[in-house]
XYZ file of C-alpha atoms in Angstrom:
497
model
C 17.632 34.538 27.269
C 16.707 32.533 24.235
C 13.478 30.618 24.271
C 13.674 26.671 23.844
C 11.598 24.070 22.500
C 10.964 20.968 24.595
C 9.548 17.413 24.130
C 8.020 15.430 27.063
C 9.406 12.103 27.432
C 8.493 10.122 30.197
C 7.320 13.098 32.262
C 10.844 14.450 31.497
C 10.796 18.142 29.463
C 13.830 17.049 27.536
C 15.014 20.213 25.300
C 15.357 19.802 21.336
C 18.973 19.593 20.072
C 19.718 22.250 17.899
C 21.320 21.037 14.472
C 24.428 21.357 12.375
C 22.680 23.029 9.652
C 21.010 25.625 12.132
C 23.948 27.056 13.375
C 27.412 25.766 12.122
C 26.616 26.519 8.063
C 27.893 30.079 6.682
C 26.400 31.870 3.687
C 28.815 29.822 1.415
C 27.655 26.772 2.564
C 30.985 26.279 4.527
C 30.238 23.632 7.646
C 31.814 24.993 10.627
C 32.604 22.813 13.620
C 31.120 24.351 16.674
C 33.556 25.106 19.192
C 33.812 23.037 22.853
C 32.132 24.576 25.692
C 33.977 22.333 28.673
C 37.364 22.862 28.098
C 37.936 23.019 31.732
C 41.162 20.876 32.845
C 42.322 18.151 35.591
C 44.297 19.324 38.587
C 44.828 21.708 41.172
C 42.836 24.326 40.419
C 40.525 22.797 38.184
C 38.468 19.480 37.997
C 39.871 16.330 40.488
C 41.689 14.042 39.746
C 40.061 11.565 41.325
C 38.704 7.580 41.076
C 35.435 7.106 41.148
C 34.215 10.793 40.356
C 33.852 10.224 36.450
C 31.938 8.250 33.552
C 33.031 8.582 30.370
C 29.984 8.801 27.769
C 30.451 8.013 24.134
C 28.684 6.763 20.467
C 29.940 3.950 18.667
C 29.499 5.858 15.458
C 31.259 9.107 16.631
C 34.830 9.660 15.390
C 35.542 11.837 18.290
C 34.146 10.321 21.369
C 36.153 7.014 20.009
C 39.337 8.228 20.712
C 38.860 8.592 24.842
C 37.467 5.527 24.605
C 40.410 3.991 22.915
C 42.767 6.031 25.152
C 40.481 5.522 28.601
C 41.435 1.352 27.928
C 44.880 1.832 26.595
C 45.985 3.297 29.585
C 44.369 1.176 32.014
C 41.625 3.735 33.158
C 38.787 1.360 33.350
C 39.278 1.162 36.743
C 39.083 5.040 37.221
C 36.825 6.362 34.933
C 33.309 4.247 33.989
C 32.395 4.345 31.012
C 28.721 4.235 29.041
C 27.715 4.362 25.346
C 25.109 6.252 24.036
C 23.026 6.619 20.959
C 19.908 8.254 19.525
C 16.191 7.538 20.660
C 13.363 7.494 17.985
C 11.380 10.901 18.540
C 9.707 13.263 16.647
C 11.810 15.688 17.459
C 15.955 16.214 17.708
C 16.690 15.145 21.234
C 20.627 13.688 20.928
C 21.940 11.348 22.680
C 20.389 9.283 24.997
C 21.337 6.423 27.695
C 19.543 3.834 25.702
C 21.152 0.373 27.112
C 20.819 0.423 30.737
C 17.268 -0.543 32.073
C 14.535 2.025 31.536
C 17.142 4.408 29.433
C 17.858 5.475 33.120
C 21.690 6.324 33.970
C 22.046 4.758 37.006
C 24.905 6.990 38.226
C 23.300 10.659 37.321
C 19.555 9.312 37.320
C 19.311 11.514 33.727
C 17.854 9.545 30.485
C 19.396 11.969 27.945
C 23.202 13.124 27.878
C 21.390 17.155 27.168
C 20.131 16.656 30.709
C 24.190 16.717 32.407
C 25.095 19.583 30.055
C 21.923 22.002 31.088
C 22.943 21.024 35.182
C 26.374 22.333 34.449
C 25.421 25.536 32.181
C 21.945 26.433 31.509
C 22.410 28.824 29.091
C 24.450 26.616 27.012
C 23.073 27.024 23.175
C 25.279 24.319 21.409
C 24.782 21.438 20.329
C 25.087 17.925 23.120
C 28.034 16.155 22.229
C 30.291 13.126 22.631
C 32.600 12.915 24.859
C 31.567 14.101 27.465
C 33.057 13.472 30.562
C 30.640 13.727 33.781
C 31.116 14.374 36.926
C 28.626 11.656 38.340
C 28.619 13.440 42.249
C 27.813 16.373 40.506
C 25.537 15.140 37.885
C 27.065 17.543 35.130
C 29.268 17.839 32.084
C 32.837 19.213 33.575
C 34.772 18.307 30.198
C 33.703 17.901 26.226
C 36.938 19.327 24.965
C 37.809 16.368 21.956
C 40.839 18.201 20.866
C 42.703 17.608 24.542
C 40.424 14.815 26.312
C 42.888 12.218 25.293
C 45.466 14.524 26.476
C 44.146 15.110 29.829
C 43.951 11.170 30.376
C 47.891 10.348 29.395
C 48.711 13.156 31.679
C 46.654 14.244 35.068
C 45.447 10.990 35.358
C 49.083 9.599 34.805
C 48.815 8.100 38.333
C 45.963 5.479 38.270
C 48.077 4.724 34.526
C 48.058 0.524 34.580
C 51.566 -0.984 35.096
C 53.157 -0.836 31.456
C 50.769 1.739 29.844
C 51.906 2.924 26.746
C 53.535 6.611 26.845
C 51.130 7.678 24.147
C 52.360 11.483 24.662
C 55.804 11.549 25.737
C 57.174 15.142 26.725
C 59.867 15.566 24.355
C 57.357 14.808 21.139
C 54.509 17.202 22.617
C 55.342 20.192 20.574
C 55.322 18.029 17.391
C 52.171 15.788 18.536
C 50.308 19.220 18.969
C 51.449 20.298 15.665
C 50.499 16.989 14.021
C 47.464 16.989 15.940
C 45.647 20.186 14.282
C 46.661 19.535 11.124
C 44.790 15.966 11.193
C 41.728 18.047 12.675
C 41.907 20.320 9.795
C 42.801 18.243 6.431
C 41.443 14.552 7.960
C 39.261 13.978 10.786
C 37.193 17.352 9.954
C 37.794 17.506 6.584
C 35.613 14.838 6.094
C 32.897 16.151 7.658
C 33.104 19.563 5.844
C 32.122 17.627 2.661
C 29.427 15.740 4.458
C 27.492 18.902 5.681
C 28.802 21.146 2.694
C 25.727 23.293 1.627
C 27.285 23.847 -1.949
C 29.172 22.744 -4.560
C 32.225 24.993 -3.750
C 32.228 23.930 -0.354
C 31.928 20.469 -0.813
C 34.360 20.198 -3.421
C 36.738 22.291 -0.523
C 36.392 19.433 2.124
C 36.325 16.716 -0.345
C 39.896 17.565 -1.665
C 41.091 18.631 1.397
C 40.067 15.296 3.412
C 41.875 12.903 0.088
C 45.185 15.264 -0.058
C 45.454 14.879 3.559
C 45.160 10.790 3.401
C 47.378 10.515 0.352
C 50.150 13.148 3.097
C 49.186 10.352 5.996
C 49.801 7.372 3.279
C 53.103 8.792 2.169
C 54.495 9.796 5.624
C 53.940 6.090 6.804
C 55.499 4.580 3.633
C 58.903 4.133 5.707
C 57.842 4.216 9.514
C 55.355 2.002 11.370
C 53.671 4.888 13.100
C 52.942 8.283 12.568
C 56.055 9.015 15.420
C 58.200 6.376 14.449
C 58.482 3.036 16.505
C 56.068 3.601 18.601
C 51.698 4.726 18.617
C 51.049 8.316 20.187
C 47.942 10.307 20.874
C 48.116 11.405 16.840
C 48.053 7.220 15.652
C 44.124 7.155 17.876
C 43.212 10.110 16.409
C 44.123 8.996 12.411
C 42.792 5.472 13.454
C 39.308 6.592 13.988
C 38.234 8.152 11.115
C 40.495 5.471 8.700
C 38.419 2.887 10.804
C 34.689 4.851 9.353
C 36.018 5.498 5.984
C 35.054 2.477 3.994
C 31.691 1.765 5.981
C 30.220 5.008 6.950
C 32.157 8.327 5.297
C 32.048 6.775 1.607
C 28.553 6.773 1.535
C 27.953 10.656 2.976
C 30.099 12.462 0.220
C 29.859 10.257 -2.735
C 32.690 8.239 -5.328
C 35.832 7.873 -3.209
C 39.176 8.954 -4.844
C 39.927 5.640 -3.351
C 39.092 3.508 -0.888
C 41.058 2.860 2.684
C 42.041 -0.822 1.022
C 43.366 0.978 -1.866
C 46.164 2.524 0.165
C 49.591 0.906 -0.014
C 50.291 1.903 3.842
C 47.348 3.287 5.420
C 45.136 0.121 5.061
C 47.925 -2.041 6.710
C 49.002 0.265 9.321
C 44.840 0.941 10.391
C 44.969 -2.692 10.940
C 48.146 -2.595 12.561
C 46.353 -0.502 15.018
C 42.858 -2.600 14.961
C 45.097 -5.409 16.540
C 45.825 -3.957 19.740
C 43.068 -4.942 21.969
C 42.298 -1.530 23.308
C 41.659 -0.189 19.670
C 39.713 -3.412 18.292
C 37.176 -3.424 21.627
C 36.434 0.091 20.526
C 35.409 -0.459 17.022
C 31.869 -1.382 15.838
C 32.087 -1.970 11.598
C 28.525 -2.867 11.371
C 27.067 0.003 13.733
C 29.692 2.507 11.807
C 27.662 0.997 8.336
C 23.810 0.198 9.217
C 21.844 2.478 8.108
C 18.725 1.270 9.592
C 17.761 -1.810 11.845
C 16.284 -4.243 9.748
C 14.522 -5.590 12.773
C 12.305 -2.639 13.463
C 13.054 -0.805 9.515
C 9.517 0.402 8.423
C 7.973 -1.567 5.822
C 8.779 0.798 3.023
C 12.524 0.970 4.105
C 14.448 0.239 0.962
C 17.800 -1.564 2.461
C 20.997 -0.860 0.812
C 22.492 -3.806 -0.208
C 25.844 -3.178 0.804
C 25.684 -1.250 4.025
C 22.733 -2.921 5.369
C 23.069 -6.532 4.854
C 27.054 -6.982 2.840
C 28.412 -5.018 6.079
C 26.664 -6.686 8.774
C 26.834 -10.678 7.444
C 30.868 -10.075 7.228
C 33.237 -11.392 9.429
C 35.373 -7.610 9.620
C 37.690 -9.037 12.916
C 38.797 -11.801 10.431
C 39.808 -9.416 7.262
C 41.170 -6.597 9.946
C 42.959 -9.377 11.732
C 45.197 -10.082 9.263
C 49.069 -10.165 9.492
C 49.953 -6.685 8.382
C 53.806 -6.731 7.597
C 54.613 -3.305 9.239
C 56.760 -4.523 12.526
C 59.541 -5.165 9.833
C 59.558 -0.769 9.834
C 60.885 -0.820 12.943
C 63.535 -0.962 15.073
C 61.574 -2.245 17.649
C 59.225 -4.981 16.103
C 58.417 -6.688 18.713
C 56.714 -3.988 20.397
C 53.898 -1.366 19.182
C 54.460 1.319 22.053
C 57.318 2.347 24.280
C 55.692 1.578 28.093
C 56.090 4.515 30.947
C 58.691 3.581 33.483
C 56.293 2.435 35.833
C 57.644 -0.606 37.261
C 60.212 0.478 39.431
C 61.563 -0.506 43.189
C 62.044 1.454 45.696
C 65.668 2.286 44.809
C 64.745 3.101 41.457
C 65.710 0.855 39.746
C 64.507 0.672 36.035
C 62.198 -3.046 35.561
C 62.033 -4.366 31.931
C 59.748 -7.155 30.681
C 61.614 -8.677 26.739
C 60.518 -11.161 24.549
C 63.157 -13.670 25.093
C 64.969 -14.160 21.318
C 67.217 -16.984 20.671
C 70.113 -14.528 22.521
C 72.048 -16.857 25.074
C 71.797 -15.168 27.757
C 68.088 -14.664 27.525
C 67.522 -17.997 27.452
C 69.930 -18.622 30.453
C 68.033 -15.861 32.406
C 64.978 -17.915 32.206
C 66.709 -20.828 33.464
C 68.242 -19.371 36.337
C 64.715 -17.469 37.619
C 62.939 -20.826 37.060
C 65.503 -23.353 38.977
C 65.868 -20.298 41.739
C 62.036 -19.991 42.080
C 60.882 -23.330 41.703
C 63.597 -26.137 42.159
C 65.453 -24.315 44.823
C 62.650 -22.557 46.108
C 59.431 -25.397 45.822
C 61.665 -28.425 45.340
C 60.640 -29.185 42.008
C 62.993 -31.800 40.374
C 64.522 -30.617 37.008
C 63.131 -33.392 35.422
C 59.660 -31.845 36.440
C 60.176 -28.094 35.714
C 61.978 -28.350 32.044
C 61.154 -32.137 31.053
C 58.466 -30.666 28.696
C 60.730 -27.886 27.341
C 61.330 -27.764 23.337
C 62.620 -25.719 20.505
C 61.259 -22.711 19.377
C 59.257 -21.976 23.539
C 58.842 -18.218 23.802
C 59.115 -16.939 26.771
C 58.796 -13.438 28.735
C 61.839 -12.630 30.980
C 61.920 -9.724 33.231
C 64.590 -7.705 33.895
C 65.313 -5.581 37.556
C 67.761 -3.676 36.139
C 70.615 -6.051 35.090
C 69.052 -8.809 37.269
C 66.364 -11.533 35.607
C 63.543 -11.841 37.938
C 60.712 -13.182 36.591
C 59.494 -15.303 33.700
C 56.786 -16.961 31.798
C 55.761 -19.216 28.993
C 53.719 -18.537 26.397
C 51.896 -21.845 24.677
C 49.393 -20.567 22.150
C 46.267 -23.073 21.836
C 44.445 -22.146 18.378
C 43.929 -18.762 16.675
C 42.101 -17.322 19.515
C 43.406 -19.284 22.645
C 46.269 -18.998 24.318
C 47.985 -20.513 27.893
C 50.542 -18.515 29.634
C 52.439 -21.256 31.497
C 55.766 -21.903 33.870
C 55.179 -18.543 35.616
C 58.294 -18.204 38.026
C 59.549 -14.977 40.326
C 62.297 -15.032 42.142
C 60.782 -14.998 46.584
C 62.671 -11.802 47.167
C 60.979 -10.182 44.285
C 57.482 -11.237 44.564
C 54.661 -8.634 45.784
C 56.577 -5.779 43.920
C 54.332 -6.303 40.584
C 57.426 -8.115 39.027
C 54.598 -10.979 38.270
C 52.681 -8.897 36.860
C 54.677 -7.421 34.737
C 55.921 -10.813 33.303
C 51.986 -11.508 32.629
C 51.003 -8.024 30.830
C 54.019 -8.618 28.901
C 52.642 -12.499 27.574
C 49.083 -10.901 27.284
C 50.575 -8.121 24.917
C 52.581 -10.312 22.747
C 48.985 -12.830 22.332
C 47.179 -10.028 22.206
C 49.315 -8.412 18.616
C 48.049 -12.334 17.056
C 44.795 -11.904 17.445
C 44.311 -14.365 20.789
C 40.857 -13.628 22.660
C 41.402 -15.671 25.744
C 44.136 -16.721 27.772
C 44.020 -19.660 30.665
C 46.689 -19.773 33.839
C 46.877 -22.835 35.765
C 47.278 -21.227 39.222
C 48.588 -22.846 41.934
C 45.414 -22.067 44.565
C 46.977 -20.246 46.987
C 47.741 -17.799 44.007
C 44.533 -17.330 42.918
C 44.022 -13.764 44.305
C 46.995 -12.595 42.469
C 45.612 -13.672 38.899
C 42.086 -12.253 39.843
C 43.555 -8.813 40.346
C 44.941 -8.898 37.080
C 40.985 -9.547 35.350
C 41.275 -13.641 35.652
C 38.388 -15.884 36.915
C 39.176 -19.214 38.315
C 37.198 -22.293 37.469
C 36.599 -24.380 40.452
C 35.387 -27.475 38.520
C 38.837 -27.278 37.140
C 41.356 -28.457 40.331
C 44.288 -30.619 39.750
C 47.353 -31.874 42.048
C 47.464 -31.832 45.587
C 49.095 -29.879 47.851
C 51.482 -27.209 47.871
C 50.694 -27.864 44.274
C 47.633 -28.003 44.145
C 46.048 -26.099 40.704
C 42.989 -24.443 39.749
C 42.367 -23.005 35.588
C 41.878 -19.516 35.293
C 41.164 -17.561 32.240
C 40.765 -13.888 31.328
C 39.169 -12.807 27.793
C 41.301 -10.040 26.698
């Protein structure tokens, strides 16, 4: 058995990390990625699928651990799988990641203060290095999966059940042989590429990963020239996995291997389609600019730090959601514009029968489908007067209808405040449709479409007695804010997305 050094923190004998130099450098000076340990999978057989078994652990900085992250929220697994961030401690000595924002660096689930800690309970003789992601098994207090390559892969599929209503289909069956393909060749001329430059140990091998990592962009740039994503229509597992090392490029890789060939704003379609991607919510709540770019924090820096201009105080006084944020262009690729990914069929009845939520165009009998559900549901069904339900109506509302099968059901107004506020309004579903997420449906649908402008937070103007539903679907109700009386009686909710 090899011998280990340790370093006592906190009464804790925390062993050293071993490095990338140590151990993943050949005689050439070629870096080589060591391989994942915890490749076990999810199901029968293998590791649970299971709520409330799991914590997902990741850096900010980390191109790899990113993409569960992204995926974990995409897919509505917040509710399954916790999540935690990590980063490094100051020590003498190579310790790796550590639990450094909950109170006393303690992990509250696992009771461990460094992420090496969960990997030693599940193998002791492990010799690699402690990476990101790592998935724990909190009842266990161990490391059951670190496998980057299929992490992602495992969420959009065993964990397919506890999926949120209208999650994206980020790795639909009959594109799996070519999302695998497309897969390992990002690992090999992109998102590792990069890296082999970074950690070259020579000239030859620098100059390898350098031009390997800039062909394989200007391959990406050109294959996106005439389709939004890298699929088409729609984002898969392969868009995360581009989107996370485009998203490091111009604030962290430039400045590890030197003058750029050219910079991610320099590329005709890659800089527009990253921020394509940057404007789904799921992808911008998992993207730190400034952490990807410090260098040092200037707060605690040592007195002979020497701050770089650029990274340390041009990155960090720059509004990056405003530049990222802007309108991109790309929606006029598709067939499809109005939508970024094709949903699971996952809102179905009983019988089967297929539910659709559209974006109501100026189509007739759109428009007459949100008519009908809102005199049915709230004329005929609350004895609202017309004058009351569409005496506010103008030109140019949008509106969410939902479709059961040929059948409009549900609807929805969308009434957009400022840049960053938005009010989903005239919610309507028809009585015999209500309690089968029809509702809901109608409201993901309205959060999406705010959501692809940039809107942070949305307000609903719930009747009370509805209050419960909007709070299962992340809103809070404000009880200093109460209007009407009655059956109509109203409270303000709002949900930051």
């Amino acid at each position: 058995m090899a011998e280990h050094e340790y370093y006592e923190v906190n009464g804790r004998q925390i062993r050293v990390r071993p490095t990338e130099s140590g151990q993943e450098i050949d005689e050439y000076g070629n870096f080589h990625r060591q391989p994942n340990h915890f490749t076990k999978g999810f199901g029968e057989g293998e590791n649970p699928v299971e709520a409330d078994r799991y914590i997902l652990f990741w850096g900010k900085g980390c191109n790899w651990s990113n993409r569960a992250s992204i995926a974990r929220e995409l897919l509505g697994l917040d509710k399954v799988i916790k999540v935690e961030i990590v980063d490094w401690g100051d020590y003498e000595k190579p310790l790796g990641w550590e639990f450094v924002n909950p109170p006393n660096h303690i992990n509250k689930e696992t009771g461990a203060q460094f992420l090496s800690e969960l990997y030693y309970n599940a193998d002791d003789d492990y010799e690699g290095r402690t990476t990101v992601p790592a998935l724990v098994d909190y009842k266990e207090k161990k490391v059951v999966n670190n496998d980057y390559h299929h992490l992602t892969n495992h969420f959009e599929t065993a964990f397919k059940p506890f999926h949120k209503k209208g999650a994206p289909d980020l790795y639909p069956e009959e594109l799996r042989e070519e999302i695998d393909k497309l897969n390992v060749w990002l690992f090999e001329n992109v998102n590792n590429a990069v890296y082999r430059a970074q950690f070259a140990e020579s000239l030859q091998a620098f100059k390898d990963g350098y031009e390997t990592f800039f062909a394989g962009l200007e391959a990406m740039d050109k294959r996106l020239e005439n389709q939004r994503f890298l699929f088409g229509d729609y984002i898969t597992d392969s868009d995360i996995r581009l989107y996370t090392t485009l998203a490091r490029f111009d604030y962290s890789y430039s400045r590890n291997i030197g003058p750029c060939v050219h910079r991610l704003v320099d590329y005709k379609n890659l800089w527009p389609y990253a921020r394509d991607l940057y404007q789904i919510p799921a992808f911008r709540h998992n993207t730190y600019f400034k952490d990807f770019a410090a260098s040092e924090d200037l707060t605690h820096a040592p007195e002979d730090y020497w701050e770089n201009v650029y990274y340390d105080i041009v990155v960090q006084e720059t509004d990056w959601d405003t530049i990222w944020s802007q309108p991109t262009g790309r929606e006029a690729l598709s067939k499809d514009p109005a939508h970024k990914w094709k949903a699971e069929n996952r809102f179905k009845k009983q019988e089967e029968e297929p539910m659709e939520a559209i974006r109501v165009t100026d189509k007739e009998w759109e428009i007459a489908g949100v008519h009908y559900v809102r005199t049915e549901a709230m004329c005929n069904g609350f004895g609202v007067s017309l004058e009351m339900e569409f005496g506010e109506d103008k030109a140019g509302d949008e509106y969410i209808l939902v479709l059961d099968g040929i059948h409009p059901v549900s609807t929805c107004r969308l009434h957009q405040l400022d840049e960053n506020t938005g009010k989903i309004e005239r919610v309507a579903t028809l009585k015999k449709y209500r309690g089968q997420h029809y509702g809901a449906a109608a409201i993901t649908a309205a959060e999406e479409w705010f959501a692809e402008r940039g809107v942070k937070k949305i307000f609903i103007n719930s009747r009370t007695e509805a209050v419960g539903f909007y709070e299962k679907l992340g809103y809070v109700a404000d009880p200093k804010q109460i209007t009407g009386t009655g059956a109509f009686q109203c409270i303000m909710t709002e949900k930051q997305l």
